[in-house]
Short mmCIF file of C-alpha atoms in Angstrom, two decimals:
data_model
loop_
_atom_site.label_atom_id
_atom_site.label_comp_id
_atom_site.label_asym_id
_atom_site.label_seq_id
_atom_site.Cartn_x
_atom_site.Cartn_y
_atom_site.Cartn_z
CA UNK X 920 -108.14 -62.19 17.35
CA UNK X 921 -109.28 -64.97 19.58
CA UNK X 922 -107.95 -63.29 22.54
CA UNK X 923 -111.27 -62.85 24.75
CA UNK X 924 -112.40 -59.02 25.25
CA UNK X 925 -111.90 -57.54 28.68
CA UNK X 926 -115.25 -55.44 29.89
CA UNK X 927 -114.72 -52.54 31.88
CA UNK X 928 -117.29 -50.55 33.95
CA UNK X 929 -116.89 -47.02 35.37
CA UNK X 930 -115.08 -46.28 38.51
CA UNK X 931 -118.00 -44.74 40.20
CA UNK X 932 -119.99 -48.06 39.64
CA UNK X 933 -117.57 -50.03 41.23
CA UNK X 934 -117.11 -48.20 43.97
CA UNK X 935 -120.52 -47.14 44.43
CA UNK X 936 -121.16 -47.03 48.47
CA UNK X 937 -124.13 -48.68 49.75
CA UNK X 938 -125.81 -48.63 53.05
CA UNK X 939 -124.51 -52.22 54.42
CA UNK X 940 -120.65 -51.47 53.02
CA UNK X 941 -120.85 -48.13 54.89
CA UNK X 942 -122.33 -50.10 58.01
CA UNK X 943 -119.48 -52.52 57.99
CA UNK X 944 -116.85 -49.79 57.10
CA UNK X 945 -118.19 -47.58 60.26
CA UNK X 946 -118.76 -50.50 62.85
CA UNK X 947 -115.30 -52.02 61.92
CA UNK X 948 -114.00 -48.53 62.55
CA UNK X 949 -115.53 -47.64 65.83
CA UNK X 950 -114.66 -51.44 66.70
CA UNK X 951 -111.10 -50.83 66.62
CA UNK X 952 -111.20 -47.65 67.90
CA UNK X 953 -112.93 -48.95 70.99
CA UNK X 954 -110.89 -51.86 71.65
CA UNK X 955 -107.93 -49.35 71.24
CA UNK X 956 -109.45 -47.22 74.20
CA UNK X 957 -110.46 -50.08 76.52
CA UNK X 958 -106.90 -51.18 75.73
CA UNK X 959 -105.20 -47.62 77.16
CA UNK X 960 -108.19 -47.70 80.35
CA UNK X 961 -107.13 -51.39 81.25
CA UNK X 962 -103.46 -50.39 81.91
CA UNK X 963 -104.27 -47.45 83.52
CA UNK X 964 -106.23 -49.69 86.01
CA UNK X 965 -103.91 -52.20 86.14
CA UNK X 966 -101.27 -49.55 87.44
CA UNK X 967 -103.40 -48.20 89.55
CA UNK X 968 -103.08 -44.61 88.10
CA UNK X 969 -106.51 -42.91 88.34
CA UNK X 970 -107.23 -40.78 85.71
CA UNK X 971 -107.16 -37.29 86.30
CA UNK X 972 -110.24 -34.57 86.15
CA UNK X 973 -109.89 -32.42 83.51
CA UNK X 974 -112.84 -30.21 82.73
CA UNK X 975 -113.98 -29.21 79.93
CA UNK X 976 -113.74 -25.28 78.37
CA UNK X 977 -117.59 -23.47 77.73
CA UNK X 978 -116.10 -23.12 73.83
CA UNK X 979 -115.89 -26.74 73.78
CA UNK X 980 -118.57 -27.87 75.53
CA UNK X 981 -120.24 -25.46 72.71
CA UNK X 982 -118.60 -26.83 70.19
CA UNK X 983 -119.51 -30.42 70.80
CA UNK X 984 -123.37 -29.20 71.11
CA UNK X 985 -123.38 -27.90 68.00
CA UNK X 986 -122.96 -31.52 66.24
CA UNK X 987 -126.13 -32.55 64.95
CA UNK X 988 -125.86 -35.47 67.22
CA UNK X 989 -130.05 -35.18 67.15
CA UNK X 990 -130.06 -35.85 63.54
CA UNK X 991 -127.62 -38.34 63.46
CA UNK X 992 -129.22 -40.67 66.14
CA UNK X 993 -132.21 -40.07 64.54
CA UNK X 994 -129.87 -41.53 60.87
CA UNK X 995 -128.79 -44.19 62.88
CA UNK X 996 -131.63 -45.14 64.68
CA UNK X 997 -133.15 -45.62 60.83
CA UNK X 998 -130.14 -47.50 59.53
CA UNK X 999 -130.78 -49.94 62.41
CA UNK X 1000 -134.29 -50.76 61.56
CA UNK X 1001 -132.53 -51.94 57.67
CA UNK X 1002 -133.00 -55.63 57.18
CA UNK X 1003 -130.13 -57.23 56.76
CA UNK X 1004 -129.16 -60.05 54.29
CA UNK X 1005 -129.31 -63.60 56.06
CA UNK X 1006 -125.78 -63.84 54.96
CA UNK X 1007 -124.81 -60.68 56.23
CA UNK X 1008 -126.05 -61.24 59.79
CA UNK X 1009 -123.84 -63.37 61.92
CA UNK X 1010 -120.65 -61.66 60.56
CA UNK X 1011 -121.96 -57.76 61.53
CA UNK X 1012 -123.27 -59.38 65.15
CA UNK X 1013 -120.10 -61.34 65.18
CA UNK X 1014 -118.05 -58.53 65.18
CA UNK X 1015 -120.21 -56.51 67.38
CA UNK X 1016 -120.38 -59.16 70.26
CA UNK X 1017 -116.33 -59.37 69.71
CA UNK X 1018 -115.67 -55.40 70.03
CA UNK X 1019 -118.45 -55.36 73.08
CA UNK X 1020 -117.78 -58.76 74.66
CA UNK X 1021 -121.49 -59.53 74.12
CA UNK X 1022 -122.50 -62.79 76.42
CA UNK X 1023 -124.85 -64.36 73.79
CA UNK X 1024 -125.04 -67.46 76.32
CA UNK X 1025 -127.65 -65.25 77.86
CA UNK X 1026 -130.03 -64.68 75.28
CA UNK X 1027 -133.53 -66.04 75.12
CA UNK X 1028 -132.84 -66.60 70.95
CA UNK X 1029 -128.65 -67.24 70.42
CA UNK X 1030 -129.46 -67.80 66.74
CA UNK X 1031 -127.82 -64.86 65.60
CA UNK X 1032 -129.68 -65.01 62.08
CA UNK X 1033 -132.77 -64.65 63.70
CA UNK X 1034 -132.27 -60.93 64.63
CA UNK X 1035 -133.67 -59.20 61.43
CA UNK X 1036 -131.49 -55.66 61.83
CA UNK X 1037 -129.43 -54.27 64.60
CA UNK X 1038 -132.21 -52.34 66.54
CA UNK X 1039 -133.51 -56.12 67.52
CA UNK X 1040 -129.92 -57.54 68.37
CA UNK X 1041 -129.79 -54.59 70.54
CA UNK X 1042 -132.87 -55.34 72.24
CA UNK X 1043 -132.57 -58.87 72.71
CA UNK X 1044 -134.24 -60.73 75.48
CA UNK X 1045 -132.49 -62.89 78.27
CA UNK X 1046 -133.23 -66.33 79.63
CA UNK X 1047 -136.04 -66.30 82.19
CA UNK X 1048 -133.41 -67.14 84.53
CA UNK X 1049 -130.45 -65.20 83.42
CA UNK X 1050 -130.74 -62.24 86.10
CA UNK X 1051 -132.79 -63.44 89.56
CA UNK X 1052 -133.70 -60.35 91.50
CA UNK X 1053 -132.47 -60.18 94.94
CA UNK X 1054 -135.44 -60.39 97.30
CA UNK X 1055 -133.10 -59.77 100.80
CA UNK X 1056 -132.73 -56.15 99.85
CA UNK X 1057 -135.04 -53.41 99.64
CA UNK X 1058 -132.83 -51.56 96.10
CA UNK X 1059 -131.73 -53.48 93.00
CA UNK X 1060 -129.74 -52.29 90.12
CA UNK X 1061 -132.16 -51.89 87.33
CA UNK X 1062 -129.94 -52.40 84.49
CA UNK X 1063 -126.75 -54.27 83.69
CA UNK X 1064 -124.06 -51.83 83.39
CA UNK X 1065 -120.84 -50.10 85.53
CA UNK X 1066 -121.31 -48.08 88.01
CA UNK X 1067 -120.18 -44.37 88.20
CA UNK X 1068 -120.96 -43.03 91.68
CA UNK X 1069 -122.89 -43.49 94.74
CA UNK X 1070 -124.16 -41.92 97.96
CA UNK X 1071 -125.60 -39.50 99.35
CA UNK X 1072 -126.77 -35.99 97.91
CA UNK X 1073 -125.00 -33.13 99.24
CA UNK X 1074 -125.72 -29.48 99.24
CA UNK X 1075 -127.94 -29.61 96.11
CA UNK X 1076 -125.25 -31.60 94.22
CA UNK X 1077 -124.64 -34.84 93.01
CA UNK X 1078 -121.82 -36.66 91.35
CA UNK X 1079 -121.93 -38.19 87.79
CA UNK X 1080 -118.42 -39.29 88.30
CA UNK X 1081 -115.81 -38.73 91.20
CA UNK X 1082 -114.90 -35.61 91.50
CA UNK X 1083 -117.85 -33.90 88.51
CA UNK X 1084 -121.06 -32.93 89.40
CA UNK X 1085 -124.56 -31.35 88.08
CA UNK X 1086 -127.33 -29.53 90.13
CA UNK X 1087 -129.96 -31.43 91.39
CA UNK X 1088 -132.34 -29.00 90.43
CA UNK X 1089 -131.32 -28.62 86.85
CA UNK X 1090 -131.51 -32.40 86.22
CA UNK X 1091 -134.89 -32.97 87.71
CA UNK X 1092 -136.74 -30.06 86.98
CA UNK X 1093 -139.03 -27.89 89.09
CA UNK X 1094 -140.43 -29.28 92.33
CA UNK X 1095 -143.58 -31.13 90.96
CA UNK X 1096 -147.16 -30.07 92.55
CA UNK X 1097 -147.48 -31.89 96.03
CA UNK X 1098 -150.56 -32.60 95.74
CA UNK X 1099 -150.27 -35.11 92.85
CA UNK X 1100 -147.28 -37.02 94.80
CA UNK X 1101 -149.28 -36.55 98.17
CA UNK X 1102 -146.00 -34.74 100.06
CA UNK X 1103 -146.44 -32.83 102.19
CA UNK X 1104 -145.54 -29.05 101.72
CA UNK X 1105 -142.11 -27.98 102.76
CA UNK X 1106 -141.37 -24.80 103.92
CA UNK X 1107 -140.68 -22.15 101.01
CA UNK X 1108 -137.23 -21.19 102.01
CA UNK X 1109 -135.77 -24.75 102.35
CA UNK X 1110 -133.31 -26.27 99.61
CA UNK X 1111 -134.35 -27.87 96.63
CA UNK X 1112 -132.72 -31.17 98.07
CA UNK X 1113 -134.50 -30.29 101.30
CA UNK X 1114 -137.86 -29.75 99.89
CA UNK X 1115 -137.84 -33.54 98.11
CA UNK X 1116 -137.02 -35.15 101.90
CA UNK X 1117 -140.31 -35.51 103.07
CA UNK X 1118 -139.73 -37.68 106.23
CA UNK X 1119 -138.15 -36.23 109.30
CA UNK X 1120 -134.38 -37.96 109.76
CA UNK X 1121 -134.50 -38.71 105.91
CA UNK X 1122 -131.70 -37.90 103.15
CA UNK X 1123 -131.19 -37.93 99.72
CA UNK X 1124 -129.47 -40.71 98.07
CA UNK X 1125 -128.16 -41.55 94.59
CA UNK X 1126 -126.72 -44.00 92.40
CA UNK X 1127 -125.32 -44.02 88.43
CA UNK X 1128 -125.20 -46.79 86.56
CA UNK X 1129 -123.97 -46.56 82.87
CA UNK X 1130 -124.55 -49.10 80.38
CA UNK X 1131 -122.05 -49.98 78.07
CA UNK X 1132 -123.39 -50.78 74.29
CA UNK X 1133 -123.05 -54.49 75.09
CA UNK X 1134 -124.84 -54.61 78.48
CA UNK X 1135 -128.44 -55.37 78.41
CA UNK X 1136 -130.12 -52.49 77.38
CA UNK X 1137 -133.47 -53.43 79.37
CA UNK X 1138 -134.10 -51.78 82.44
CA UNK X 1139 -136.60 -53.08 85.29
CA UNK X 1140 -138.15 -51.13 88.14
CA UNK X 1141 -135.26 -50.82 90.96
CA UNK X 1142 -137.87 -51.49 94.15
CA UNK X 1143 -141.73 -51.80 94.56
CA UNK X 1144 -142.93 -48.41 94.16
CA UNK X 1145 -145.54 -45.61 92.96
CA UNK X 1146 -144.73 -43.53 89.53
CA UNK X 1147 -146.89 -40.51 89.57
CA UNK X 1148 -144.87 -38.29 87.02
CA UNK X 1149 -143.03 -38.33 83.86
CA UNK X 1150 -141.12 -35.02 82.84
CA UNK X 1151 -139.40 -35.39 79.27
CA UNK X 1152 -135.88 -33.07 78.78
CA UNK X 1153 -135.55 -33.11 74.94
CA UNK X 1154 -131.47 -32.31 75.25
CA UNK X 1155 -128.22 -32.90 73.55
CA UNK X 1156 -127.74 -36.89 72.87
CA UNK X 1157 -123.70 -36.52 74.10
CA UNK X 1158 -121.58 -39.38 74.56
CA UNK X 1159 -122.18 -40.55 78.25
CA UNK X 1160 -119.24 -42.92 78.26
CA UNK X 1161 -117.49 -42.22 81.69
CA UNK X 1162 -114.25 -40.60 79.61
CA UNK X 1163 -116.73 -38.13 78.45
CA UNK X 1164 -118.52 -38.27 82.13
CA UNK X 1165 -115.05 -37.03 83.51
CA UNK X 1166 -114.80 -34.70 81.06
CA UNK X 1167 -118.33 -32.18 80.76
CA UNK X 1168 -119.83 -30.76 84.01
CA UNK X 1169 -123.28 -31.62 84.27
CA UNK X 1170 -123.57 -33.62 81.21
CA UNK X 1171 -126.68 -35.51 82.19
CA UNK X 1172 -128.57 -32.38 82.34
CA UNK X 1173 -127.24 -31.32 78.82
CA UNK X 1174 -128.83 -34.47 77.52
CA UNK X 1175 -132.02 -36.00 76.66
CA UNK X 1176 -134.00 -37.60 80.03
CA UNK X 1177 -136.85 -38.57 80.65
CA UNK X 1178 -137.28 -38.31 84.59
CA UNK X 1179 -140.19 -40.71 86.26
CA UNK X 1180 -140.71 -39.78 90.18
CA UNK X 1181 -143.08 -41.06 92.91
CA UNK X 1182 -142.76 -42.24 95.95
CA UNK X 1183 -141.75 -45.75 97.78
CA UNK X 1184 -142.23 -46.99 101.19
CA UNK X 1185 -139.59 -44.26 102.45
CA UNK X 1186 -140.60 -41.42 100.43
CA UNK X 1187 -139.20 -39.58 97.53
CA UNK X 1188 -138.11 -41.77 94.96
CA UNK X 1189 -136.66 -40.84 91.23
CA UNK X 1190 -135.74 -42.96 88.35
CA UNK X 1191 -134.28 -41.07 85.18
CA UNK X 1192 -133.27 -42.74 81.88
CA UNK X 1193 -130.90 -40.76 80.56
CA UNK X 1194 -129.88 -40.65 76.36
CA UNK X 1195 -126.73 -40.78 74.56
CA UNK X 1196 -125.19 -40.51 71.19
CA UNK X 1197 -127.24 -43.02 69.04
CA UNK X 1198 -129.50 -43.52 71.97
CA UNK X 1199 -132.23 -41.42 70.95
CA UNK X 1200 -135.10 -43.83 71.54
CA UNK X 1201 -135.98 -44.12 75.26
CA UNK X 1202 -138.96 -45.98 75.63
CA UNK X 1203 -140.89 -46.73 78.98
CA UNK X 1204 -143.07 -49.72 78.39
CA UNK X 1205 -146.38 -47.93 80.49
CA UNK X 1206 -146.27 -44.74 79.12
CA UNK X 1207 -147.41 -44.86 75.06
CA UNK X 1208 -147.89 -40.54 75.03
CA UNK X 1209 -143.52 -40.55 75.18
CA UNK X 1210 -141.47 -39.90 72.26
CA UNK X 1211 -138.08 -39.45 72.32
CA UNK X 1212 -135.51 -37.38 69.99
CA UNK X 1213 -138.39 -36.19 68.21
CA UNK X 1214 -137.79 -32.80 65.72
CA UNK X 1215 -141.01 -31.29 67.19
CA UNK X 1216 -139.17 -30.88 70.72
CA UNK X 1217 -136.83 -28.18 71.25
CA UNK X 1218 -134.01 -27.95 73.36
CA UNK X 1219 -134.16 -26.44 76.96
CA UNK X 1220 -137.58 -27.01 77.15
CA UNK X 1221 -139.74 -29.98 79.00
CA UNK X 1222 -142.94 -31.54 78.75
CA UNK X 1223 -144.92 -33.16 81.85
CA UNK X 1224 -147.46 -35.62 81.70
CA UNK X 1225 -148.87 -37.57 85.47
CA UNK X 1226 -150.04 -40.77 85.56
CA UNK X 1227 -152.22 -39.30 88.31
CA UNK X 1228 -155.95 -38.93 86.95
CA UNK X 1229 -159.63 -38.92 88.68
CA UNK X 1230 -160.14 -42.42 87.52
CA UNK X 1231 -156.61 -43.32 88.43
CA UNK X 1232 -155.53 -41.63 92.16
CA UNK X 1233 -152.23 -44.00 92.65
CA UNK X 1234 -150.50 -43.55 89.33
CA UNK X 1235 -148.60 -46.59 88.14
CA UNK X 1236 -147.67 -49.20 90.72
CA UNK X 1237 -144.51 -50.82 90.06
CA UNK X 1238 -142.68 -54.04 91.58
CA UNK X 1239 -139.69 -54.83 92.39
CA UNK X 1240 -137.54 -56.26 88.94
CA UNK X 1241 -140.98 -55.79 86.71
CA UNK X 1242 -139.74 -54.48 83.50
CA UNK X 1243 -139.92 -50.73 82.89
CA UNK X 1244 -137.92 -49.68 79.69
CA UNK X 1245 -135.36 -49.74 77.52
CA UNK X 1246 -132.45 -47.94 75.49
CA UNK X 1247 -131.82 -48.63 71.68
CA UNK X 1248 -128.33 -49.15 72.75
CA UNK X 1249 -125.85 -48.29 75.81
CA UNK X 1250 -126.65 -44.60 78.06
CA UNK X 1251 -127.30 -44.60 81.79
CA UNK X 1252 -129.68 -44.53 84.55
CA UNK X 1253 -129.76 -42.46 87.41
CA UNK X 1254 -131.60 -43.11 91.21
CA UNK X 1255 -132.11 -40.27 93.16
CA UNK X 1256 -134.41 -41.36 96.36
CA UNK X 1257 -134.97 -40.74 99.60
CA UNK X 1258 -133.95 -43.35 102.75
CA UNK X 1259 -133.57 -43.04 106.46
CA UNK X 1260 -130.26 -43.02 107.45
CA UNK X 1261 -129.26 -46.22 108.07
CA UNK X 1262 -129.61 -46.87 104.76
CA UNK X 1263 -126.33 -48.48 103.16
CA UNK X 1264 -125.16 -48.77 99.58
CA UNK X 1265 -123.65 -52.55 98.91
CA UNK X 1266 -121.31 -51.45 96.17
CA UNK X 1267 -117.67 -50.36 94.90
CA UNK X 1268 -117.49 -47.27 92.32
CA UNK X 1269 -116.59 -48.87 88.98
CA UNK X 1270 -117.70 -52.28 89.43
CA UNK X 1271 -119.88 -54.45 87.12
CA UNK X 1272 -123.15 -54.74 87.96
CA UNK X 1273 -126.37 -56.74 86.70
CA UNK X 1274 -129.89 -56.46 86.62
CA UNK X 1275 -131.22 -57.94 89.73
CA UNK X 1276 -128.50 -57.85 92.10
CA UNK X 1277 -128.05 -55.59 95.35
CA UNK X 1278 -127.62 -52.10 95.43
CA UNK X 1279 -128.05 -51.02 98.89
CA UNK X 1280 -130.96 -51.67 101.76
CA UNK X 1281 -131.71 -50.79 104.84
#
């Protein structure tokens, strides 16, 4: 009788699943996972063994389209605006800048508790002096991240990794009117690739730069130029990771883009911001009328909208490192421009990169 009574509750109470457990439960999952896979790339590096292509079926390439991948950014991209719990912060960044080897050094604020909810870690700003831009040459990377491929664009393709490519027409769209990017008009029978040269001895160049979900996720204009156009792809939001890359032909022009073009001191010049599982939001800083991963935007269509107006005949002038964008977390960029041909890239395919430094000049 003076035993003291033992109250129970029911099972489903205790285990009741809330929004942070799942959070923790997920992100310690996909931590391990990762670390597993960076693990398996590092000693393939290490041994020198490159990886080989192997393409993916139509059936799967259908089947991995048919995930709700929309939705489920659009889920995530929610559960990242949640508030978190004071307490709760430094432990989920914690293990987020362990699994992504996250260089808080950098950061303007390294207070991790000052970061409300994940969508602001992501987008974190750096020290004024974190990433100087390289004033010798005339192209710098506009992003942190790896990159993929460079060099030039041949017969209408280009490379997303060694050895995979995607149409050039398919990823930018239609030729834009001429008359709002003040090229002049190329014969009708020429290429698509040779219809964006506008300048006699010219070619087409590209670069790919993917961002990994720790990089910086800020991205600044690449060189001083002219944006005239904006044309929105509201595609698949695949992973872009370069496994993935090697894996699905033409996987940037699957996803969601949003393509900016103009023109620079040489001509033609393209910069696309490309989206990615989770990566939904793609914001560009200038242009308030874009809205990314939206349900009122169907796949396979597009959406145009110039920044060239009566009141405004130049579009929007943009310099050299001034910031452009950004991703809600890690996808990649892609350059497609036009040099003469002296022009030379100052890079190795799969090296690091950061905002600011070379990519290539003259």
């Amino acid at each position: 009788t003076d035993r003291k009574k033992l109250h129970t509750a029911p099972v489903g109470q205790v285990f009741r699943l809330r929004p942070f457990h799942v959070l923790i439960a997920t992100g310690g999952g996909y931590a391990g996972y990762k670390k597993y896979e960076d693990y398996k790339l590092e000693q393939l590096e290490k041994r020198g063994i490159e990886v080989p292509v192997k393409l993916a079926s139509e059936w799967e390439v259908a089947l991995y389209k048919s995930v709700p991948t929309r939705l489920l950014s659009r889920a995530w991209g929610r559960l990242n605006q949640v508030e978190l719990p004071t307490w709760l912060r430094k432990p989920v960044y914690s293990l987020y800048i362990w699994t992504f080897g996250v260089n808080m050094k950098e950061a303007a604020v390294e207070d991790l508790h000052h970061y409300r909810n994940l969508s602001e870690f992501f987008r974190r700003k750096l020290k004024p002096q974190a990433r100087p831009v390289c004033c010798l040459h005339s192209v710098i990377s506009p992003s942190d991240g790896k990159i993929l491929n460079f060099g030039q664009v041949k017969n209408c393709e280009v490379e997303q990794v060694k050895g995979v490519t995607y149409s050039l027409e398919s990823f930018l769209g239609p030729r834009i009117c001429t008359e709002e990017l003040h090229f002049s008009q190329a014969p009708p029978g020429n290429s698509f690739q040779q219809q964006l040269v506008t300048k006699e001895g010219n070619e087409l160049y590209h670069c790919v730069i993917y961002l990994a979900p720790g990089d910086y996720h800020c991205f600044h204009s690449p060189t001083d130029w002219r944006v005239s156009h904006r044309r929105h792809f509201p595609g698949s939001l695949m992973s872009v990771n370069p496994g993935v890359a090697r894996w699905i032909k033409e996987l940037f022009c699957h996803n969601e883009r949003v393509v900016l073009t103009g023109d620079w001191k040489h001509g033609f010049f393209s910069l696309t911001a490309v989206g990615a599982t989770n990566v939904g939001s793609i914001r560009i800083y200038f242009d308030q009328d874009l809205h990314t991963n939206s349900p009122r935007y169907s796949k396979g269509s597009y959406n145009d909208f110039s920044f060239v107006s009566n009141n405004n005949k130049e579009g929007i002038p943009m310099r050299k490192g001034e910031h452009l964008g950004e991703f809600n977390l890690g996808s990649t960029i892609v350059l497609i421009f036009e040099a003469p041909k002296d022009f030379k890239f100052h890079l190795k395919t799969g090296q690091k990169i950061r905002f600011g430094e070379a990519l290539g000049s003259l």
